[in-house]
Coordinates of C-alpha atoms in Angstrom, one line a residue:
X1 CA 13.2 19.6 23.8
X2 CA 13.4 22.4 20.9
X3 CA 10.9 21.7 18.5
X4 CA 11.9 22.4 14.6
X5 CA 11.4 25.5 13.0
X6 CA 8.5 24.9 10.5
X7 CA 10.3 25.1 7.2
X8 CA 9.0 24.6 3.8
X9 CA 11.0 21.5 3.5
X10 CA 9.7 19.8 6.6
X11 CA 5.8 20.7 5.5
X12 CA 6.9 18.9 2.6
X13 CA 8.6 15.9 4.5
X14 CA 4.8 15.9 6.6
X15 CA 3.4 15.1 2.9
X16 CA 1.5 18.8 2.7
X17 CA 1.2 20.8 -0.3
X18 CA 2.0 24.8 -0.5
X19 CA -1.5 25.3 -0.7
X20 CA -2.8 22.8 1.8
X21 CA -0.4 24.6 4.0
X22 CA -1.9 28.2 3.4
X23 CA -5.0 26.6 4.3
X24 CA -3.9 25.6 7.8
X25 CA -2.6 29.1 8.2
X26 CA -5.8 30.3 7.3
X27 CA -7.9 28.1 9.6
X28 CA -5.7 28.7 13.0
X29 CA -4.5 32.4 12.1
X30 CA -1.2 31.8 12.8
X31 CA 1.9 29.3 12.6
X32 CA 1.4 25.9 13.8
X33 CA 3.1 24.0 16.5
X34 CA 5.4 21.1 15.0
X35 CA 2.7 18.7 16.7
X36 CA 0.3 20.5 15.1
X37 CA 1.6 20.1 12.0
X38 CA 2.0 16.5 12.3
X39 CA -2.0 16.5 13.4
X40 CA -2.8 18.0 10.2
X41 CA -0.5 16.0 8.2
X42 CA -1.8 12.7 9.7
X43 CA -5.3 13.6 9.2
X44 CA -5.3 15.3 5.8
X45 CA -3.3 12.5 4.2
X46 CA -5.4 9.7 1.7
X47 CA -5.0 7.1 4.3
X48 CA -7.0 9.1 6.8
X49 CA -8.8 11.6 5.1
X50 CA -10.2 10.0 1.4
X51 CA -9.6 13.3 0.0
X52 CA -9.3 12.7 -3.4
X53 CA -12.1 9.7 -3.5
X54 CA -14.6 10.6 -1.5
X55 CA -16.6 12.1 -4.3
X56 CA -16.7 9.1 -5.9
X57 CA -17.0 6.6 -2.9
X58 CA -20.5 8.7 -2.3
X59 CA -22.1 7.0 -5.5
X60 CA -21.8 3.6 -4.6
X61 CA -25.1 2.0 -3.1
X62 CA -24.5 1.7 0.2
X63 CA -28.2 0.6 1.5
X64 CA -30.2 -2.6 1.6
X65 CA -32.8 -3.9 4.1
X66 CA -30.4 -6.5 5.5
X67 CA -27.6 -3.4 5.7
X68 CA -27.0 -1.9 9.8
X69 CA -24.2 0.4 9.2
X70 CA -22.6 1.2 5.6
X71 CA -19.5 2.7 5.3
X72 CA -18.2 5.2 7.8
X73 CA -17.7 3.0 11.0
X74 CA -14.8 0.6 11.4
X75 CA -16.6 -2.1 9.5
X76 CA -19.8 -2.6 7.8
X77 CA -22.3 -5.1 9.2
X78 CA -25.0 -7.0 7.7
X79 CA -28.5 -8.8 9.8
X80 CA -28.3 -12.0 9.2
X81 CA -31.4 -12.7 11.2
X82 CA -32.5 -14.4 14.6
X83 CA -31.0 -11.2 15.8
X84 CA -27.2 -12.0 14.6
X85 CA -25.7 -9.5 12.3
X86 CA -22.0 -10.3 10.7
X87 CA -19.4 -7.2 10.9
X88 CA -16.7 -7.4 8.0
X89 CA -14.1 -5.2 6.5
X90 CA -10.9 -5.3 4.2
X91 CA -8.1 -3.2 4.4
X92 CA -5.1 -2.8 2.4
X93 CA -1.4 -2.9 4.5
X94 CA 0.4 -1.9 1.3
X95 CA 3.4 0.2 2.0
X96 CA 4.6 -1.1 5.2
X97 CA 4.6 -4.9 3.6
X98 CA 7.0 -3.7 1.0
X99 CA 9.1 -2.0 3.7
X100 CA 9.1 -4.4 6.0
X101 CA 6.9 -7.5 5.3
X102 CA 6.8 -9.8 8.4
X103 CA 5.7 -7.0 10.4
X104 CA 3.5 -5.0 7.7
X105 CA 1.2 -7.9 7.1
X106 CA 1.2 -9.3 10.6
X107 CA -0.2 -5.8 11.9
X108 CA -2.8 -5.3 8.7
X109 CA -4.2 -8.5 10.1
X110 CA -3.9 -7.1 14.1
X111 CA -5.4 -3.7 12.4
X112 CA -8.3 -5.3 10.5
X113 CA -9.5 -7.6 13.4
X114 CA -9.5 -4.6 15.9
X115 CA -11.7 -3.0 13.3
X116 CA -14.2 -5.4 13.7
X117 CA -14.4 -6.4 17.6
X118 CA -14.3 -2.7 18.4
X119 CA -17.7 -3.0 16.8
X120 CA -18.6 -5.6 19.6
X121 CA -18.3 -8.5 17.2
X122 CA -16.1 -11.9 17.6
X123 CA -13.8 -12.4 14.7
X124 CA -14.6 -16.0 13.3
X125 CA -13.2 -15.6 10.0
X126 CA -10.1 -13.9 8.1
X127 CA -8.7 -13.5 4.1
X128 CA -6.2 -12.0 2.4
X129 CA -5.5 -11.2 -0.9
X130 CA -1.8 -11.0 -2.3
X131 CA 0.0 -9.4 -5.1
X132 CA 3.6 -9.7 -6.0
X133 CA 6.0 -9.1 -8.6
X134 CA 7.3 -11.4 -11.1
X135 CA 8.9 -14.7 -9.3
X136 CA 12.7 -13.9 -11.0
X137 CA 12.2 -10.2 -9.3
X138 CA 15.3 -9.7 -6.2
X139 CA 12.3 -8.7 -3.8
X140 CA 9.5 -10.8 -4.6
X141 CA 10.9 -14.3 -2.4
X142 CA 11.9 -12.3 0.3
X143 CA 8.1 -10.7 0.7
X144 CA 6.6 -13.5 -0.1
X145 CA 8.1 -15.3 2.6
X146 CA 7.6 -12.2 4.8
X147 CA 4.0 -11.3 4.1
X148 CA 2.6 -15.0 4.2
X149 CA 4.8 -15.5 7.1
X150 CA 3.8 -12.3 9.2
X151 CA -0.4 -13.1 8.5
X152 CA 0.4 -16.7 9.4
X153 CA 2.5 -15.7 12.2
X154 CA -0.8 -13.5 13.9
X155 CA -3.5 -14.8 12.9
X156 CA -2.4 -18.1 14.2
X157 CA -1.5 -16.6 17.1
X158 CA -4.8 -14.5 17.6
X159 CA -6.7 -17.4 17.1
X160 CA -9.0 -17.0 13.7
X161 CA -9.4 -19.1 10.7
X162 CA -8.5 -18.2 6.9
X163 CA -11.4 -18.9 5.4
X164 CA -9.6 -18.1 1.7
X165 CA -8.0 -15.7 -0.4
X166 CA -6.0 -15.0 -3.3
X167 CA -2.2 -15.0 -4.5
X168 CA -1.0 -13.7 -8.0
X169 CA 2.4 -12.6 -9.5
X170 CA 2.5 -9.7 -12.2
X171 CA 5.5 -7.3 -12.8
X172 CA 3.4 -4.7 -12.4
X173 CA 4.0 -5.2 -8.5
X174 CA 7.8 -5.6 -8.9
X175 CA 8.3 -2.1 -7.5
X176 CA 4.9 -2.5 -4.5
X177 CA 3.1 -5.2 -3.4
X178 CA -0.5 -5.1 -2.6
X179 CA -0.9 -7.0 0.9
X180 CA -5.1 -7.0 1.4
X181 CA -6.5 -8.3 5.0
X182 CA -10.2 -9.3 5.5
X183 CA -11.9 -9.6 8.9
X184 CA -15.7 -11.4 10.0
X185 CA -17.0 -11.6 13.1
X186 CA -20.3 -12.2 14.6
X187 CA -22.3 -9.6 17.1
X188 CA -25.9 -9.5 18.9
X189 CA -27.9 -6.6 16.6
X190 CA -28.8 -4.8 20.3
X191 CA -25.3 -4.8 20.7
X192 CA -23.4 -2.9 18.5
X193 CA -21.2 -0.4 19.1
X194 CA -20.1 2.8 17.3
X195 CA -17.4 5.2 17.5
X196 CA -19.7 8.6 18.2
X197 CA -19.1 10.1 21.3
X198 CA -21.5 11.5 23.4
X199 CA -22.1 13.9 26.5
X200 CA -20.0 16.9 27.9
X201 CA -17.2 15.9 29.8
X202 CA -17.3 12.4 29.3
X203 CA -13.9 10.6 30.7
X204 CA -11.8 9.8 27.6
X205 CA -9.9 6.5 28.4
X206 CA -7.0 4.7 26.5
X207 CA -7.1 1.2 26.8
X208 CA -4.7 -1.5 25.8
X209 CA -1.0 -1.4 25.1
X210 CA 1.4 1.1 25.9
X211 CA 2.4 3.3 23.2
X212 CA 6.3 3.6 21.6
X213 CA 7.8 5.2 19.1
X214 CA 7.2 2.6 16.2
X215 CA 4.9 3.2 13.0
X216 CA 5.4 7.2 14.1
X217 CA 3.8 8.8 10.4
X218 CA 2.9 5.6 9.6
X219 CA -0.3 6.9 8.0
X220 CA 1.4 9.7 6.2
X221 CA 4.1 6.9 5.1
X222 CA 0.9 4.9 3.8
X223 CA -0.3 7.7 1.2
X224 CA 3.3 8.6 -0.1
X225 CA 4.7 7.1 -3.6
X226 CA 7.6 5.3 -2.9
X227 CA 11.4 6.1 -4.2
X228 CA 15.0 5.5 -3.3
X229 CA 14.4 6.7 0.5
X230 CA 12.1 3.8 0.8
X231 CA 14.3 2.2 3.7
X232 CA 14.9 5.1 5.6
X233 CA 11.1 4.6 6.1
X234 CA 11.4 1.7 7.8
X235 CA 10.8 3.2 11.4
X236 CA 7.2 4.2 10.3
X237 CA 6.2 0.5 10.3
X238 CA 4.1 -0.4 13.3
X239 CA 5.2 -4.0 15.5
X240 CA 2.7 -6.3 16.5
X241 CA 2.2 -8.7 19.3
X242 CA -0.8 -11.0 18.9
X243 CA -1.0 -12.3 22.4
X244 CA -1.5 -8.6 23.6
X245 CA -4.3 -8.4 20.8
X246 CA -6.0 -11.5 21.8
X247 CA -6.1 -10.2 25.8
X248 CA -7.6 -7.1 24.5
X249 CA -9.7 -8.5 22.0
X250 CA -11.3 -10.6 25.4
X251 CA -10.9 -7.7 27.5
X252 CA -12.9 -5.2 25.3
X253 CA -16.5 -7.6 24.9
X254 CA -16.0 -8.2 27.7
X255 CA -16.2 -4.4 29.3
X256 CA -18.9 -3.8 26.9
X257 CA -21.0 -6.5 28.5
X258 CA -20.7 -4.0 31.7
X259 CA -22.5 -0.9 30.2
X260 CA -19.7 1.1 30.5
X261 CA -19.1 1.9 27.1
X262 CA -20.6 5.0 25.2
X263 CA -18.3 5.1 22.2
X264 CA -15.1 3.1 21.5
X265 CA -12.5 3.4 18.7
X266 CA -9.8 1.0 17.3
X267 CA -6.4 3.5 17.1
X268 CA -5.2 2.7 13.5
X269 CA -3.7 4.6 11.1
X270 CA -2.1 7.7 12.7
X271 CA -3.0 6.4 16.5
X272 CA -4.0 8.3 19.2
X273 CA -5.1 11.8 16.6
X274 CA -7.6 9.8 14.4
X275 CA -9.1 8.2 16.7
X276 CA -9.9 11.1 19.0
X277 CA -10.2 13.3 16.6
X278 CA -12.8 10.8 14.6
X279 CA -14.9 10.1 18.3
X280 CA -15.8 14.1 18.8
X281 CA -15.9 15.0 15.2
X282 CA -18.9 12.2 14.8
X283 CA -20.4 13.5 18.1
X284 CA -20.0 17.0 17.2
X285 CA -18.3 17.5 20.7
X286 CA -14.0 18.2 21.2
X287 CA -11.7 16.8 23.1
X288 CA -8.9 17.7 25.3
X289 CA -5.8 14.8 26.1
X290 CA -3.1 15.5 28.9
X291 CA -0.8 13.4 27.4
X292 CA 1.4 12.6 30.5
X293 CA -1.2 10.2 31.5
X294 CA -0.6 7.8 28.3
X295 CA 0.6 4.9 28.9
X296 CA 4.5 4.8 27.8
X297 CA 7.0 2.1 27.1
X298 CA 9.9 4.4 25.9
X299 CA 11.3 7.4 28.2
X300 CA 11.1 11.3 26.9
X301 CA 8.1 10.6 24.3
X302 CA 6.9 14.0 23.1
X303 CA 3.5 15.1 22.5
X304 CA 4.5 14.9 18.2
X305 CA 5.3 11.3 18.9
X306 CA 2.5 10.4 21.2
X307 CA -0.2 12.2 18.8
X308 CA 1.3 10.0 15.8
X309 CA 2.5 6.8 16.9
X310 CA 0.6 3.7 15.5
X311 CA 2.1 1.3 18.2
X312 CA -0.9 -1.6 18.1
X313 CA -3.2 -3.4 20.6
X314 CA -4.6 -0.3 21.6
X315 CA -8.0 1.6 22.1
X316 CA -9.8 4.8 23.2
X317 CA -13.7 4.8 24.9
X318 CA -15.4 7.3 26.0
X319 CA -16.6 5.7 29.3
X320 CA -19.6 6.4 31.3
X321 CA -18.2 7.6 34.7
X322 CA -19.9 5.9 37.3
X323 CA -18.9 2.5 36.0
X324 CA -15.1 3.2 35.9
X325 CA -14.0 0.9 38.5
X326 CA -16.2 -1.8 36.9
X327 CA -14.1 -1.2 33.3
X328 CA -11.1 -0.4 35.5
X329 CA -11.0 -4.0 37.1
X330 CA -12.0 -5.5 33.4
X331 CA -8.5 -4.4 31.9
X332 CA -6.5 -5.1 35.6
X333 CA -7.8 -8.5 35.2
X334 CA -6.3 -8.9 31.7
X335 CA -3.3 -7.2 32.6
X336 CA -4.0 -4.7 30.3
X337 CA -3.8 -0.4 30.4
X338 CA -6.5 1.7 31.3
X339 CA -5.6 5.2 31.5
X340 CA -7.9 8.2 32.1
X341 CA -6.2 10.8 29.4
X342 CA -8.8 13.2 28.7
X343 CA -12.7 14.7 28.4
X344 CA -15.0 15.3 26.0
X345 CA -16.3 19.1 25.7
X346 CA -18.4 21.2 24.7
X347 CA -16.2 23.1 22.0
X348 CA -15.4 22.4 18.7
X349 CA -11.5 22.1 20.2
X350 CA -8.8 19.6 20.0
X351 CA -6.4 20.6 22.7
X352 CA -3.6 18.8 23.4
X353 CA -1.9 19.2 26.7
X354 CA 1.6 17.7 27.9
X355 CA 2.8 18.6 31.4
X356 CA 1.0 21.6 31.7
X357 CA 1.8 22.8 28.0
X358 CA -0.5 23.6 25.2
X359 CA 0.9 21.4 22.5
X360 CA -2.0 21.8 20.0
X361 CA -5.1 23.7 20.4
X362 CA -7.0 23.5 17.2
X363 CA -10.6 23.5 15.4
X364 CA -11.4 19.6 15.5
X365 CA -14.1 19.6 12.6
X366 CA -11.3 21.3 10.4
X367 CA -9.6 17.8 10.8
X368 CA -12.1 15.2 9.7
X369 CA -15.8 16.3 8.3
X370 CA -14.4 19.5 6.5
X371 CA -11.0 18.1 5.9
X372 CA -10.1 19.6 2.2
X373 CA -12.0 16.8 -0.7
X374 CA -10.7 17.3 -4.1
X375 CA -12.1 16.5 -7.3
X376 CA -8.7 15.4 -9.1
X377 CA -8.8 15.7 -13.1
X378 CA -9.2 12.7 -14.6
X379 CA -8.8 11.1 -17.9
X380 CA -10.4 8.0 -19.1
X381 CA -8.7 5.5 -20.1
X382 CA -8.1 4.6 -23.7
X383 CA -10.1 1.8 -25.0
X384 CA -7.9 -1.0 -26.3
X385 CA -7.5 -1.6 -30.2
X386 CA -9.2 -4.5 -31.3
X387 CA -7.4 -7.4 -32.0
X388 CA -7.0 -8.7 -35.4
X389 CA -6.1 -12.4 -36.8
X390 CA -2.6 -11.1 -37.4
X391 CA -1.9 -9.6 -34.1
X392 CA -2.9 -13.5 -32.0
X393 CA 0.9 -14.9 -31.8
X394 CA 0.9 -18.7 -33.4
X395 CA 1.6 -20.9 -30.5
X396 CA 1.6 -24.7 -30.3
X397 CA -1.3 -26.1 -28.3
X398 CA 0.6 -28.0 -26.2
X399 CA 2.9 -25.5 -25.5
X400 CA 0.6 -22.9 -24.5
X401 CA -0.6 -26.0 -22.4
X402 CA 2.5 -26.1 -20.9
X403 CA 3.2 -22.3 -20.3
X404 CA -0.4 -22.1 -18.3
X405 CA 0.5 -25.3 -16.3
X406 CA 3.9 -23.7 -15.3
X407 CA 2.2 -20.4 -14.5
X408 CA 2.9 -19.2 -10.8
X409 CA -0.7 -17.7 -11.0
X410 CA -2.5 -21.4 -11.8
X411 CA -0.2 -23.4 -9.7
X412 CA -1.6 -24.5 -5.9
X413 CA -1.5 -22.1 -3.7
X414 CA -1.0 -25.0 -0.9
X415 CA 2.5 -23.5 0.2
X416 CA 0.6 -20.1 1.1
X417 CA -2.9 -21.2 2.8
X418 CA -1.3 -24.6 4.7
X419 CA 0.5 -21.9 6.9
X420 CA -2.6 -20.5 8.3
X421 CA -5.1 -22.2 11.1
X422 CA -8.0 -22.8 8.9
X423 CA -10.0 -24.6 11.3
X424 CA -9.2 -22.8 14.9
X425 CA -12.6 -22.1 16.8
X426 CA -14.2 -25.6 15.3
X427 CA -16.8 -23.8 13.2
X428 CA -15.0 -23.9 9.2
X429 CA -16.9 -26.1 6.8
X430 CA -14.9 -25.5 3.5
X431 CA -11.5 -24.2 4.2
X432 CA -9.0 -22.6 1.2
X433 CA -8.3 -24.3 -2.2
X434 CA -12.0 -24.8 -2.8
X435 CA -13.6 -21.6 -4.0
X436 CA -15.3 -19.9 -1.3
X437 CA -14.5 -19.8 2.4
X438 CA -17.5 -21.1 4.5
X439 CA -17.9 -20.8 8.0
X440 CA -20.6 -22.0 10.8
X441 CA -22.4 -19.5 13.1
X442 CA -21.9 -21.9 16.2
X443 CA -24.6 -23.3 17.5
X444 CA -26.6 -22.6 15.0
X445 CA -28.0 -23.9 11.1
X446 CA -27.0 -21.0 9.6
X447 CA -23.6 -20.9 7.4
X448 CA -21.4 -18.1 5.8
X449 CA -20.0 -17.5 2.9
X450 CA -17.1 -15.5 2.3
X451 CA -14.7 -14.6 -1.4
X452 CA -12.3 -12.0 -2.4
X453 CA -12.0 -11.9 -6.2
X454 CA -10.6 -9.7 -9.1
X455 CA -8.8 -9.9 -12.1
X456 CA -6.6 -6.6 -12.5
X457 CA -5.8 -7.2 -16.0
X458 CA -9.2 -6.9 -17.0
X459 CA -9.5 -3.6 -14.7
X460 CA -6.6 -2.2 -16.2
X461 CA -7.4 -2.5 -20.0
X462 CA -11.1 -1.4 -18.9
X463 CA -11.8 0.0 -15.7
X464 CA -15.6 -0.1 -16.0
X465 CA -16.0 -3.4 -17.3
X466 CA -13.2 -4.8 -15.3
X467 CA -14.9 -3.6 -12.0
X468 CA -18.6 -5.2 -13.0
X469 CA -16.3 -8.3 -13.5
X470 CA -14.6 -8.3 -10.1
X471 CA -18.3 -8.1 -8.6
X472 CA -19.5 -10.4 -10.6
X473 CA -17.2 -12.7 -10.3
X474 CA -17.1 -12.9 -6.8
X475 CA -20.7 -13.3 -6.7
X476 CA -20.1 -16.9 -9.0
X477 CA -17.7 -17.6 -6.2
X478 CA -20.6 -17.6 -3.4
X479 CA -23.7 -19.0 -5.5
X480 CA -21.3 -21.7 -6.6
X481 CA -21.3 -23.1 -2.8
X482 CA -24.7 -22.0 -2.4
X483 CA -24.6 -19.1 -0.9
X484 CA -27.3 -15.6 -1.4
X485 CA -25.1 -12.6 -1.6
X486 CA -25.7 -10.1 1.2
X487 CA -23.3 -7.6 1.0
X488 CA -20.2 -6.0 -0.7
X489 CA -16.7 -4.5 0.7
X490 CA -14.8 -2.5 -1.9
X491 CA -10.8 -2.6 -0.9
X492 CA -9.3 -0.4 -4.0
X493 CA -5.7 -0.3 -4.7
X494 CA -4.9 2.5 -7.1
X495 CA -1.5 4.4 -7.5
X496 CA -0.8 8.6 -7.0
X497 CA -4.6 10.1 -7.7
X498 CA -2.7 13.3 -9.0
X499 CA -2.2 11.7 -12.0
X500 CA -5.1 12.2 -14.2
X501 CA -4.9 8.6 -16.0
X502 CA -4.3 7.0 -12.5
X503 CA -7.3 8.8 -11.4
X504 CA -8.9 7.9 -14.6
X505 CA -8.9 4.1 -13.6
X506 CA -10.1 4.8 -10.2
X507 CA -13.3 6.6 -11.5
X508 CA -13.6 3.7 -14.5
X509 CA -13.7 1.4 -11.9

């Protein structure tokens, strides 16, 4: 197949700015491959990379003498003693909801549990936190329906209880919803796992469910403002199955019960390049893929499309050799890849081969650690005039009564949470509709809490104080049941950062 001639118009189609582009040229001394480019555009994007708010995710605290791993794994985790820890994360599965709802929020919950069992934990617990537009809005029925239907649709299927969540309308999300998933589970503190690899020519092993041409530039799709081409996008949305997630789900604790595993990663946004890319960058080791051995269900893939497909239900370990059959026979048993596809060596290298070819051969640091970081302008958002006797409208008691009583945001939320399992696995104590999620650690005394609160009005006419709110308010939410606060996950939603009052808000809040 004849592979495009880089153009400036397809570097901007891959999302890359004229001087991000120099930059490659600069870091490879030449032209790059069209699966290069695609590399760089799937890692350099927000989605991937947090290039424009990393510098401000650093100043968050982050530590804590009941805090195992902070941010920079797949999920954070949290001891909760008698040697149990709880691993938990939330993720937003904004843009492909909008495009395609059913599918967009049934794979941010697929995405968001993988997050966590790749860490060795057992999900016992899920949210989700919902935005849409204005009920009288064309789109707004036809993603509710979608979205509430697709996280229904796998999480029932996977197996996990909604513990809670949150549903508002707002015209601000006529034109985007925000579609948030939450994950819990529960893992052994001397078994945990991480994502670094380790040792020189290590087998690198894909694991899982074959990969197709669906949610190809998915990530790239993900950091993109949307516009009148937003249905030719459609392709870039990733389809789940959540039986296949469920037999790896099984399949993975239970291969890391054999020893076998020295690193494993979930393959997320932009597939099969972040997650290789993110397993030697954090070992400080490279990684060369022969790309004929992946697992395919379509014919003719190309390396481009096998680099950046986001098909789901997958993995890739780094897999201690001498205990291959053992892992082999793990993933036969649950009918389930396992696929050789590469090493770990000693160079700083990402080469990709396919059929004897060189399809990439790049500087794998250059793609995650020193990825370009900006420090976007911002401005800070104007305080708000205050409000005077003459600028409070006169309404009627009662009929301000009435308005808040007919307001989609205070009505119950029955319709959404009634489709979810709440009380799969036997273990939920206080299911949705009654302020925090709670959740048994079986077999145990010991209970857990769980929330997801914030009120965007207040963040938008003051990002500062409308971020202490959100944290504080969730916090009321747990010691209302009872519960001690033990840890944080922040899962900001913010518009183009290259707009300096959009960044503004971000830094505010």
């Amino acid at each position: 197949m004849q592979e495009p001639a880089i153009t400036p118009e397809l570097i901007a189609n891959h999302g890359l700015k004229p001087d991000e582009y120099d930059l490659i040229l600069e870091i490879i001394g030449r032209e790059p491959t069209f699966t290069e480019l695609g590399i760089f555009s799937a890692m350099w994007n927000e989605h991937c990379s947090y290039k424009s708010s990393k510098k401000w995710l650093r100043t968050l605290p982050t530590d804590g003498p009941q805090v195992i791993c902070g941010p920079g794994e797949n999920a954070g985790i949290v001891d909760i003693g008698d040697g149990d820890a709880v691993v938990f994360k939330m993720e937003s599965h904004n843009h492909p909801s909008y495009i395609e709802p059913y599918q967009g929020a049934a794979t941010g919950v697929g995405g968001i549990l993988r997050d966590v069992f790749t860490m060795g934990a057992r999900p016992i617990a899920s949210m989700n936190s919902l935005s849409f537009g204005e009920p009288s809005h064309h789109k707004t029925r036809q993603l509710v329906n979608g979205v509430v239907e697709g996280i229904g649709g796998y999480g029932n299927c996977f197996g996990v209880p909604c513990a809670g969540g949150e549903v508002r309308f707002h015209p601000a999300y006529n034109g985007n919803c925000l579609v948030n998933a939450f994950a819990a589970g529960l893992a052994r503190t001397d078994s945990i796992f991480y994502s670094a690899a380790s040792g020189v020519g290590m087998p690198v092993v894909y694991l899982g469910a074959k990969t197709g041409r669906d949610g190809v530039g998915g990530a790239t799709m993900a950091s993109a403002e949307f516009d009148d081409t937003i249905e030719e996008k459609r392709p870039t949305v990733q389809v789940g199955d959540p039986f296949t997630e469920k037999r790896l789900m099984e399949a993975t604790l239970e291969l890391m019960q054999t020893g076998a595993v020295i690193s494993i990663q979930d393959m997320g946004a932009a597939g099969l390049t972040c997650s290789a890319v993110e397993m030697g960058d954090k070992g400080k080791l490279g990684v060369r893929l022969d790309l004929e051995k992946v697992p395919q269900r379509e014919e003719n893939m190309t390396a481009y499309e096998m680099m950046l497909s986001e098909s789901q239900e997958r993995m890739l370990m780094v897999l201690k050799p001498e205990l291959e059959a053992e892992a082999r026979a793990v993933f036969e048993k649950w009918d389930l890849d396992f696929a050789i596809v590469g090493e770990t060596i000693a160079e700083d290298r990402f080469l990709i081969m396919h059929n004897g070819e060189v399809k990439a051969d790049l500087v794998l640091s250059k793609l995650s650690s020193t990825a370009p970081e900006y420090d976007r302008p911002w401005v800070e958002t104007p305080a708000a005039e205050p409000l005077t006797d003459a600028d409070v409208p006169t309404i009627d008691p009662i009929d301000g009564l009435k308005a808040l009583l007919s307001s989609p945001n205070y009505a119950g939320k029955q319709w959404v949470y009634e489709q979810y399992d709440t009380t799969v696995m036997g273990d939920t104590q206080r299911r949705p509709g009654a302020g925090s999620g709670i959740v048994r650690v079986h077999g145990t005394d010991k209970k857990l809490a769980f929330t997801s609160d914030v009120t965007p009005r207040y963040v938008k006419a003051n990002p500062f104080e409308g971020g202490k709110q959100a944290v504080a308010e969730a916090y009321r939410n747990l010691t209302a049941v009872g519960a001690l606060p033990l840890a944080t996950t922040d899962n900001l939603n913010f518009g183009n950062p290259e707009k300096p009052e959009i960044m503004g808000q971000f830094v505010g809040a």
